[in-house]
Amino acid sequence: MSQRSEVYRTSLLGLLSPAIVLSVWESAGALGWINPILLPRPSQIVWSLVELVADGAVFPPLLYTIALFVVGYAIASILGIAIGVAMATSETLYGLLEPLVEILRPIPKSALVPVLFLFLGIGKTTMITVVVLAAVFPVLISTFQGVRGLDPVLLETARTFQVSRMRTIFSIILPASLPMILAGMRVALGLGLVLVILAEMLAGEDGIGFRILDLQRAFQIREMFAWIFVLVALGGGLMMLFDLIERTLVPWRGKT
Amino acid sequence: MSERLGFDHVTKIFEAPGSDTGFVAFDDITLEASPSEFLAIVGPSGCGKSTLLKMAAGLMPPTRGRVLLDGKPVFDPPPGVVYLFQQYAKSLFAWRTVIDNVMFPLEAAPRSQRNELREKCRDYLKQVGLSGFEDSYPWQLSGGMQQRVAIARALAADPQVLLLDEPFSAVDALTRMELQSLVLQLWERRKFTAILVTHDVEEAIFLADRVAVLGAKPTALKEIIDVGLPRPRDQLTTREDPRFLKLRHHLTSLLLARNPAHVAAV
């Protein structure tokens, strides 16, 4: 009962800070403290947003961005987990790949976007590659650390039951390091989204990133902000979905 | 006497940085357990009792000497040798339900036998007093119950040899007694070889047929004692038996006097 009201209170408190920012922003606009052309009031932006949704114009770019992101993110997650597990369980693969990973990892992936345009041209392949490059490293590193950090007791348990190497990986190592893998995937989610938007801005074909830059150039500031709101909703929505998946997959988190 | 599991002149040396000779954990230990025997190994903490058990399980090779299972040297973990860890929470699979934890050793079996094996696992859970908890997760259970799950899983692996690595030291005193009685009951029913490592002298006497006493570093076998108390044993009457108290006195004094020569000199 008290725990429930506690949750209720914290979620209410969480709503409070954005509400305050929005009200200050709204009042500042209404009082004429800020230039309404450069920074429209939230209420005006919301109207543009409603129009966007009502005439369906929001959906093609939104789905375009989501599709690019999801494909890239899925590839990055699978690659990151596979390479992370391989490096953590094989000394040979660790020796082989560790230097390469350490060279590539610290490069800000945004710097590679123009390079990729050069080699792969402007298109979906490039955009997906950008997301993969941004998202793969956090997943890889977390997976590696998760597997290396597993308790020896767990692995010895598997050995005493004569479990094959493959079965040890799939039925023990992977599920046991899932909390760490998901922590990496959470970081990758944010990074991947940043990079897909940036790539869309630079490629100038379609998607939310392209809309934002295009409307800024056309000086349709209110519409531009409406798209930024769409982006906020997308990011928030993906994070909430991630939380839900995480809670379903690792209910034992923090309990062992 | 035919032996089930034996240590044949086993020496274990760990490489130690800055030392040419390394750190000698055991020196020339020879000890064997016969089928259906309950053997306890006691020693001061840090004497490497667990290392001895890990070598028996094939988890760690001896530096010199051999570990023998039914006369054959052990290299990798052999089937039929099951290890019960002190850290039961880390040994159980948090993402699996209780029944699926118990099923784990049986999953290599053909699919057609699955239902039958599942019924068997339900029975193992019943034997350890966990009926009704099949679909719970280990982390939803108390420590004692978690160790019971590990015991049921060990039973599912059909142990010839059960290695018990201080399995009751992380639970409260009352739960410890319950688990001791449970293991004793299962051992009497299934007649596997049980090797228990513990620093608890009373636990060793209460459970075992023989108690091997290890001395301080480098560890060597000090003495092997026949317990000879009647079975079935009881937490109250066995522990009040004058012979129990006498053994307790003897073993405790052996463990406390780590360096008899030194004591004698004073």
XYZ file of C-alpha atoms in Angstrom:
522
model
C 0.000 0.000 0.000
C 2.647 2.513 1.032
C 4.970 1.210 -1.669
C 2.274 1.792 -4.213
C 1.650 5.346 -3.118
C 5.419 5.867 -3.202
C 5.529 4.842 -6.871
C 2.549 7.041 -7.539
C 4.251 10.010 -5.895
C 7.550 9.626 -7.757
C 5.816 9.336 -11.115
C 3.816 12.463 -10.295
C 7.027 14.247 -9.318
C 8.554 13.125 -12.606
C 5.750 14.833 -14.491
C 6.222 18.000 -12.503
C 9.555 19.154 -13.927
C 8.571 18.991 -17.617
C 5.303 20.704 -16.674
C 7.217 23.557 -15.034
C 9.545 23.970 -18.035
C 6.581 23.998 -20.435
C 4.672 26.556 -18.335
C 7.683 28.869 -18.068
C 8.224 28.522 -21.820
C 4.517 29.169 -22.509
C 4.346 32.187 -20.161
C 7.571 33.680 -21.513
C 6.109 33.453 -25.003
C 2.738 34.861 -23.959
C 4.423 37.769 -22.144
C 6.503 38.542 -25.208
C 9.856 37.851 -23.557
C 10.989 35.659 -26.414
C 10.758 36.097 -30.156
C 7.692 34.052 -31.210
C 9.130 33.554 -34.684
C 12.293 31.865 -33.408
C 10.707 30.056 -30.487
C 6.938 29.525 -30.776
C 4.944 28.732 -27.637
C 4.328 25.063 -26.798
C 0.578 25.521 -27.318
C 1.208 26.729 -30.890
C 3.610 23.851 -31.557
C 1.057 21.363 -30.261
C -1.446 22.690 -32.808
C 1.005 22.069 -35.621
C 1.589 18.630 -34.190
C -2.136 17.907 -34.110
C -2.391 18.977 -37.749
C 0.517 16.719 -38.654
C -1.157 13.749 -37.031
C -4.665 14.603 -38.253
C -3.778 14.735 -41.950
C -1.487 11.731 -41.607
C 1.595 13.628 -42.811
C 3.490 12.507 -39.722
C 3.442 8.832 -40.572
C 5.617 8.319 -43.688
C 8.726 10.073 -42.254
C 8.124 8.581 -38.802
C 7.870 5.058 -40.194
C 10.881 5.667 -42.436
C 12.998 6.664 -39.437
C 11.658 3.814 -37.284
C 12.358 1.273 -40.030
C 15.956 2.421 -40.535
C 16.543 2.531 -36.817
C 14.992 -0.830 -35.997
C 16.867 -2.678 -38.761
C 20.195 -1.081 -37.768
C 19.583 -1.595 -34.072
C 18.660 -5.243 -34.529
C 21.768 -5.933 -36.621
C 23.941 -4.068 -34.105
C 22.471 -5.998 -31.180
C 22.973 -9.398 -32.788
C 26.512 -8.505 -33.936
C 27.421 -6.957 -30.589
C 26.177 -9.935 -28.590
C 27.805 -12.469 -30.930
C 31.198 -10.729 -31.016
C 31.047 -9.929 -27.299
C 30.378 -13.556 -26.353
C 32.993 -14.806 -28.829
C 35.653 -12.462 -27.452
C 34.787 -13.305 -23.862
C 34.866 -17.068 -24.348
C 37.765 -17.503 -26.794
C 41.244 -16.204 -26.022
C 42.154 -16.460 -29.723
C 39.255 -14.290 -30.832
C 39.950 -11.901 -27.978
C 43.573 -11.511 -29.069
C 42.509 -11.070 -32.670
C 39.675 -8.583 -32.238
C 40.519 -6.596 -29.120
C 42.932 -4.136 -30.818
C 40.496 -3.494 -33.669
C 37.607 -2.885 -31.273
C 39.729 -0.550 -29.168
C 40.721 1.488 -32.246
C 37.193 1.781 -33.638
C 35.300 2.203 -30.397
C 36.395 5.713 -29.357
C 35.821 7.260 -32.821
C 32.740 9.507 -32.698
C 30.568 7.652 -35.177
C 29.159 10.916 -36.545
C 32.606 11.527 -38.074
C 32.185 8.400 -40.153
C 28.895 9.446 -41.735
C 30.505 11.493 -44.576
C 33.009 8.685 -45.155
C 30.203 6.156 -45.494
C 28.334 8.411 -47.933
C 31.498 8.396 -50.010
C 31.830 4.627 -50.080
C 28.249 3.406 -49.939
C 26.476 6.328 -51.553
C 23.398 8.000 -50.129
C 20.732 5.432 -49.369
C 19.212 3.093 -46.880
C 22.263 0.820 -46.703
C 24.389 3.723 -45.575
C 21.869 4.911 -43.009
C 21.538 1.437 -41.528
C 25.318 1.047 -41.475
C 25.563 4.295 -39.524
C 23.119 3.026 -36.897
C 24.954 -0.312 -36.706
C 28.312 1.413 -36.180
C 26.895 3.622 -33.439
C 24.974 0.913 -31.623
C 27.247 -2.096 -31.907
C 30.009 -1.008 -29.532
C 28.003 -0.428 -26.355
C 26.314 -3.818 -26.855
C 29.630 -5.522 -27.579
C 31.448 -4.036 -24.589
C 28.615 -4.726 -22.122
C 28.182 -8.267 -23.383
C 31.913 -8.891 -23.081
C 32.032 -7.510 -19.553
C 28.856 -9.349 -18.616
C 30.203 -12.708 -19.757
C 33.657 -12.157 -18.269
C 32.050 -11.105 -14.990
C 29.932 -14.230 -14.599
C 30.456 -16.042 -11.341
C 32.799 -19.047 -11.708
C 30.337 -21.076 -9.620
C 27.772 -20.786 -12.408
C 30.194 -22.039 -15.065
C 31.498 -24.797 -12.800
C 27.912 -25.894 -12.235
C 27.513 -26.254 -15.990
C 30.777 -28.198 -16.246
C 29.812 -30.665 -13.522
C 26.660 -31.491 -15.498
C 28.779 -32.235 -18.627
C 27.068 -29.534 -20.658
C 28.474 -29.014 -24.163
C 30.200 -25.730 -25.006
C 27.395 -24.592 -27.298
C 24.709 -25.427 -24.770
C 26.693 -23.668 -22.056
C 26.733 -20.528 -24.199
C 23.066 -20.604 -25.128
C 21.455 -21.925 -21.968
C 23.764 -20.458 -19.323
C 26.138 -17.739 -20.494
C 23.618 -15.761 -22.548
C 20.722 -15.742 -20.076
C 23.049 -15.107 -17.143
C 24.632 -12.077 -18.808
C 21.309 -10.768 -20.098
C 21.108 -7.951 -17.515
C 24.472 -6.598 -18.718
C 23.600 -7.139 -22.388
C 20.413 -5.137 -21.911
C 22.325 -2.360 -20.135
C 24.493 -2.060 -23.249
C 21.449 -2.180 -25.513
C 19.911 0.672 -23.536
C 22.942 2.888 -24.226
C 22.913 1.740 -27.854
C 19.270 2.741 -28.183
C 20.039 6.396 -27.474
C 23.179 6.477 -29.617
C 21.488 4.743 -32.536
C 18.625 7.223 -32.515
C 21.006 10.209 -32.485
C 22.928 8.819 -35.440
C 19.905 7.921 -37.548
C 18.593 11.486 -37.188
C 21.998 12.956 -38.006
C 22.395 10.703 -41.047
C 18.933 11.686 -42.283
C 19.867 15.354 -41.967
C 23.039 14.848 -43.976
C 21.564 12.508 -46.570
C 18.517 14.679 -47.165
C 16.138 12.054 -48.475
C 13.402 11.424 -45.952
C 12.733 10.787 -42.273
C 12.323 12.936 -39.175
C 15.897 14.254 -39.328
C 15.426 15.346 -42.916
C 12.101 17.071 -42.035
C 13.624 19.010 -39.169
C 16.501 20.360 -41.259
C 14.288 20.967 -44.297
C 11.742 22.985 -42.288
C 14.503 24.943 -40.578
C 15.851 25.938 -44.003
C 12.341 26.876 -45.155
C 12.012 28.891 -41.926
C 8.821 27.049 -40.939
C 9.900 27.130 -37.328
C 6.629 26.047 -35.768
C 6.447 22.939 -37.963
C 10.095 22.246 -37.279
C 9.388 22.211 -33.542
C 6.395 19.963 -34.131
C 8.775 17.406 -35.670
C 11.155 17.789 -32.743
C 8.187 16.954 -30.501
C 7.573 13.880 -32.665
C 11.207 12.928 -32.098
C 10.841 13.400 -28.320
C 7.776 11.147 -28.384
C 9.626 8.540 -30.449
C 12.613 8.506 -28.085
C 10.387 8.367 -25.006
C 8.222 5.661 -26.547
C 11.219 3.498 -27.421
C 12.638 3.874 -23.913
C 9.319 2.891 -22.326
C 9.096 -0.115 -24.614
C 12.660 -1.035 -23.650
C 11.860 -0.786 -19.921
C 8.884 -3.070 -20.433
C 10.922 -5.656 -22.331
C 13.704 -5.504 -19.752
C 11.308 -6.039 -16.848
C 9.772 -9.020 -18.635
C 13.096 -10.613 -19.570
C 15.037 -10.120 -16.329
C 12.557 -10.167 -13.458
C 15.356 -11.365 -11.159
C 17.357 -8.160 -11.617
C 18.689 -6.920 -8.273
C 17.268 -9.954 -6.475
C 20.145 -12.428 -6.597
C 37.904 -52.617 0.159
C 37.033 -51.332 -3.325
C 37.063 -47.617 -3.545
C 34.672 -45.333 -5.396
C 36.625 -42.112 -5.293
C 40.262 -41.836 -4.328
C 43.009 -39.276 -3.996
C 46.251 -40.987 -4.888
C 49.292 -39.035 -3.609
C 47.696 -35.776 -4.649
C 49.748 -32.595 -4.459
C 48.437 -29.224 -5.563
C 50.755 -26.296 -6.094
C 49.408 -22.913 -7.135
C 51.683 -20.613 -9.056
C 52.496 -17.667 -6.869
C 53.960 -14.452 -8.215
C 57.460 -13.816 -6.904
C 58.002 -17.392 -5.838
C 59.873 -20.080 -7.750
C 58.341 -22.943 -5.858
C 54.766 -21.641 -5.838
C 52.260 -22.015 -3.087
C 51.774 -25.586 -1.926
C 48.113 -26.131 -1.112
C 48.378 -29.870 -0.392
C 51.235 -32.180 -0.064
C 50.868 -35.823 -0.919
C 47.336 -36.569 0.163
C 46.058 -40.110 -0.137
C 42.475 -40.703 0.851
C 39.631 -42.754 -0.515
C 35.902 -43.119 -0.095
C 34.168 -46.440 -0.646
C 30.761 -46.750 -2.358
C 27.903 -45.705 -0.090
C 30.303 -44.159 2.399
C 29.779 -40.742 3.920
C 33.203 -39.169 4.267
C 33.778 -35.790 5.865
C 36.892 -33.692 5.486
C 37.456 -31.036 8.129
C 40.175 -28.473 8.339
C 40.826 -24.913 9.431
C 39.435 -22.311 7.029
C 41.791 -21.438 4.211
C 43.433 -24.867 4.245
C 42.153 -25.512 0.713
C 39.425 -28.037 1.476
C 37.377 -26.795 -1.457
C 40.365 -27.225 -3.771
C 40.456 -30.882 -2.822
C 36.778 -31.246 -3.662
C 37.165 -29.370 -6.972
C 39.886 -31.799 -7.960
C 37.556 -34.667 -7.092
C 34.943 -33.108 -9.382
C 37.410 -32.818 -12.241
C 37.120 -29.031 -12.159
C 40.815 -28.610 -11.362
C 43.745 -30.908 -12.105
C 46.166 -31.943 -9.364
C 49.788 -30.875 -9.833
C 51.044 -34.335 -8.926
C 49.220 -37.548 -8.189
C 45.851 -38.710 -9.457
C 42.196 -38.521 -8.598
C 40.550 -41.855 -9.269
C 36.896 -42.607 -9.853
C 36.200 -46.359 -9.800
C 39.884 -46.869 -10.489
C 40.011 -44.573 -13.534
C 41.811 -41.224 -13.425
C 39.572 -38.150 -13.501
C 40.434 -35.389 -15.987
C 37.175 -33.678 -16.857
C 34.038 -33.572 -14.737
C 32.808 -37.179 -14.967
C 29.117 -38.084 -15.200
C 27.644 -39.165 -11.903
C 29.746 -36.810 -9.806
C 27.627 -33.901 -8.620
C 28.893 -30.852 -6.791
C 26.802 -29.010 -4.229
C 28.148 -25.488 -3.828
C 28.191 -23.327 -0.759
C 26.991 -20.425 -2.913
C 23.694 -22.048 -3.873
C 22.229 -18.768 -5.117
C 24.987 -18.463 -7.710
C 24.739 -22.084 -8.694
C 21.025 -21.911 -9.507
C 19.726 -20.449 -12.771
C 17.726 -17.331 -11.952
C 15.982 -17.278 -15.331
C 14.554 -20.750 -14.876
C 11.715 -21.858 -12.653
C 12.436 -24.280 -9.819
C 11.283 -27.304 -11.836
C 13.319 -26.220 -14.867
C 16.393 -25.877 -12.658
C 15.903 -29.454 -11.512
C 15.316 -30.561 -15.120
C 18.631 -29.089 -16.255
C 20.809 -32.218 -15.911
C 18.211 -34.239 -17.827
C 17.826 -32.023 -20.851
C 20.176 -34.015 -23.032
C 17.581 -36.817 -22.948
C 15.376 -37.446 -25.993
C 12.287 -35.282 -26.276
C 9.958 -38.268 -26.002
C 11.091 -38.860 -22.414
C 10.589 -35.255 -21.323
C 7.199 -35.680 -19.669
C 8.295 -38.733 -17.772
C 11.474 -36.971 -16.584
C 9.461 -33.947 -15.535
C 7.359 -36.156 -13.317
C 10.559 -37.542 -11.839
C 11.736 -33.998 -11.101
C 8.444 -33.248 -9.358
C 9.165 -36.248 -7.200
C 12.682 -35.004 -6.398
C 11.194 -31.690 -5.358
C 8.738 -33.570 -3.173
C 11.628 -35.473 -1.591
C 13.311 -32.212 -0.600
C 10.027 -30.771 0.666
C 9.405 -28.282 -2.128
C 6.119 -29.521 -3.566
C 4.079 -26.566 -4.701
C 7.107 -24.431 -5.566
C 7.700 -25.954 -9.031
C 6.796 -22.789 -10.888
C 8.447 -20.307 -8.533
C 11.791 -18.764 -9.362
C 14.829 -19.454 -7.141
C 15.160 -15.793 -6.161
C 11.653 -15.864 -4.757
C 12.698 -18.519 -2.215
C 14.619 -18.342 1.062
C 18.255 -19.442 1.266
C 17.449 -22.822 2.748
C 14.840 -23.476 0.083
C 17.291 -22.485 -2.640
C 19.782 -25.047 -1.363
C 16.946 -27.596 -1.399
C 16.432 -26.811 -5.099
C 20.149 -27.421 -5.661
C 19.861 -30.731 -3.798
C 16.877 -31.772 -5.929
C 18.861 -30.872 -9.061
C 21.740 -32.993 -7.785
C 19.352 -35.921 -7.308
C 18.129 -35.483 -10.882
C 21.683 -36.021 -12.111
C 21.562 -39.476 -10.471
C 24.751 -39.038 -8.432
C 27.207 -41.841 -7.802
C 29.239 -39.357 -5.844
C 27.851 -36.246 -4.194
C 30.440 -33.625 -3.317
C 29.264 -31.225 -0.632
C 31.327 -28.035 -0.407
C 30.278 -26.445 2.900
C 26.727 -26.489 1.585
C 25.085 -25.499 4.856
C 27.392 -22.748 6.052
C 25.414 -19.889 4.542
C 22.078 -20.666 6.206
C 20.845 -20.111 9.765
C 21.471 -22.725 12.463
C 17.980 -24.218 12.443
C 17.818 -24.491 8.659
C 21.286 -26.041 8.727
C 20.055 -28.868 10.959
C 17.039 -29.438 8.714
C 19.233 -29.612 5.623
C 21.706 -31.952 7.335
C 18.891 -34.335 8.218
C 17.530 -34.075 4.675
C 20.872 -34.949 3.081
C 21.330 -37.826 5.508
C 17.875 -39.168 4.700
C 18.504 -38.969 0.941
C 21.925 -40.565 1.322
C 20.463 -43.451 3.312
C 17.823 -43.942 0.631
C 20.035 -43.617 -2.467
C 23.341 -44.896 -1.096
C 25.629 -42.680 -3.136
C 29.139 -41.811 -2.002
C 29.046 -38.517 -0.131
C 32.127 -36.393 0.475
C 31.553 -33.392 2.671
C 34.013 -30.586 3.206
C 33.343 -28.448 6.249
C 34.970 -26.508 9.077
C 32.127 -27.483 11.389
C 33.346 -30.415 13.486
C 29.887 -31.283 14.814
C 28.421 -31.342 11.316
C 31.172 -33.719 10.192
C 30.605 -36.122 13.102
C 26.840 -35.965 12.810
C 26.825 -36.859 9.109
C 29.872 -38.945 8.348
C 31.142 -42.523 8.703
C 34.703 -41.275 8.761
C 36.208 -37.856 9.333
C 39.510 -36.874 7.727
C 41.302 -34.057 9.509
C 43.508 -31.724 7.520
C 46.312 -29.766 9.143
C 47.539 -26.260 8.399
C 49.640 -25.167 5.425
C 50.985 -26.907 3.489
C 48.012 -29.108 4.091
C 48.539 -32.740 4.855
C 46.295 -35.405 6.293
C 46.569 -35.399 10.071
C 44.269 -38.192 11.039
C 41.290 -40.218 9.884
C 38.692 -40.978 12.515
C 35.991 -43.635 12.434
C 32.811 -42.109 13.787
C 30.990 -45.346 14.541
C 27.837 -43.681 15.866
C 24.652 -45.680 15.217
C 22.360 -44.812 12.327
C 19.798 -43.469 11.690
C 21.152 -40.407 13.403
C 19.042 -37.845 15.121
C 19.731 -34.158 15.635
C 18.939 -34.437 19.365
C 19.957 -37.883 20.577
C 23.032 -38.316 18.358
C 24.391 -34.956 19.423
C 23.856 -35.858 23.100
C 25.583 -39.223 22.786
C 28.725 -39.315 25.007
C 30.661 -40.790 22.053
C 29.624 -37.790 19.947
C 30.968 -35.433 22.601
C 34.178 -37.381 22.915
C 34.771 -37.238 19.142
C 33.950 -33.553 19.163
C 36.496 -32.985 21.895
C 39.169 -34.925 20.078
C 38.589 -33.333 16.664
C 38.313 -29.812 18.011
C 41.557 -30.160 19.941
C 43.234 -31.483 16.774
C 42.091 -28.455 14.827
C 42.921 -25.937 17.540
C 46.444 -27.245 18.086
C 47.701 -26.235 14.689
C 51.283 -26.588 15.672
C 51.669 -29.205 18.420
C 55.468 -28.869 18.436
C 55.147 -25.208 19.168
C 52.585 -25.809 21.893
C 54.815 -28.434 23.457
C 57.794 -26.082 23.431
C 55.861 -23.481 25.418
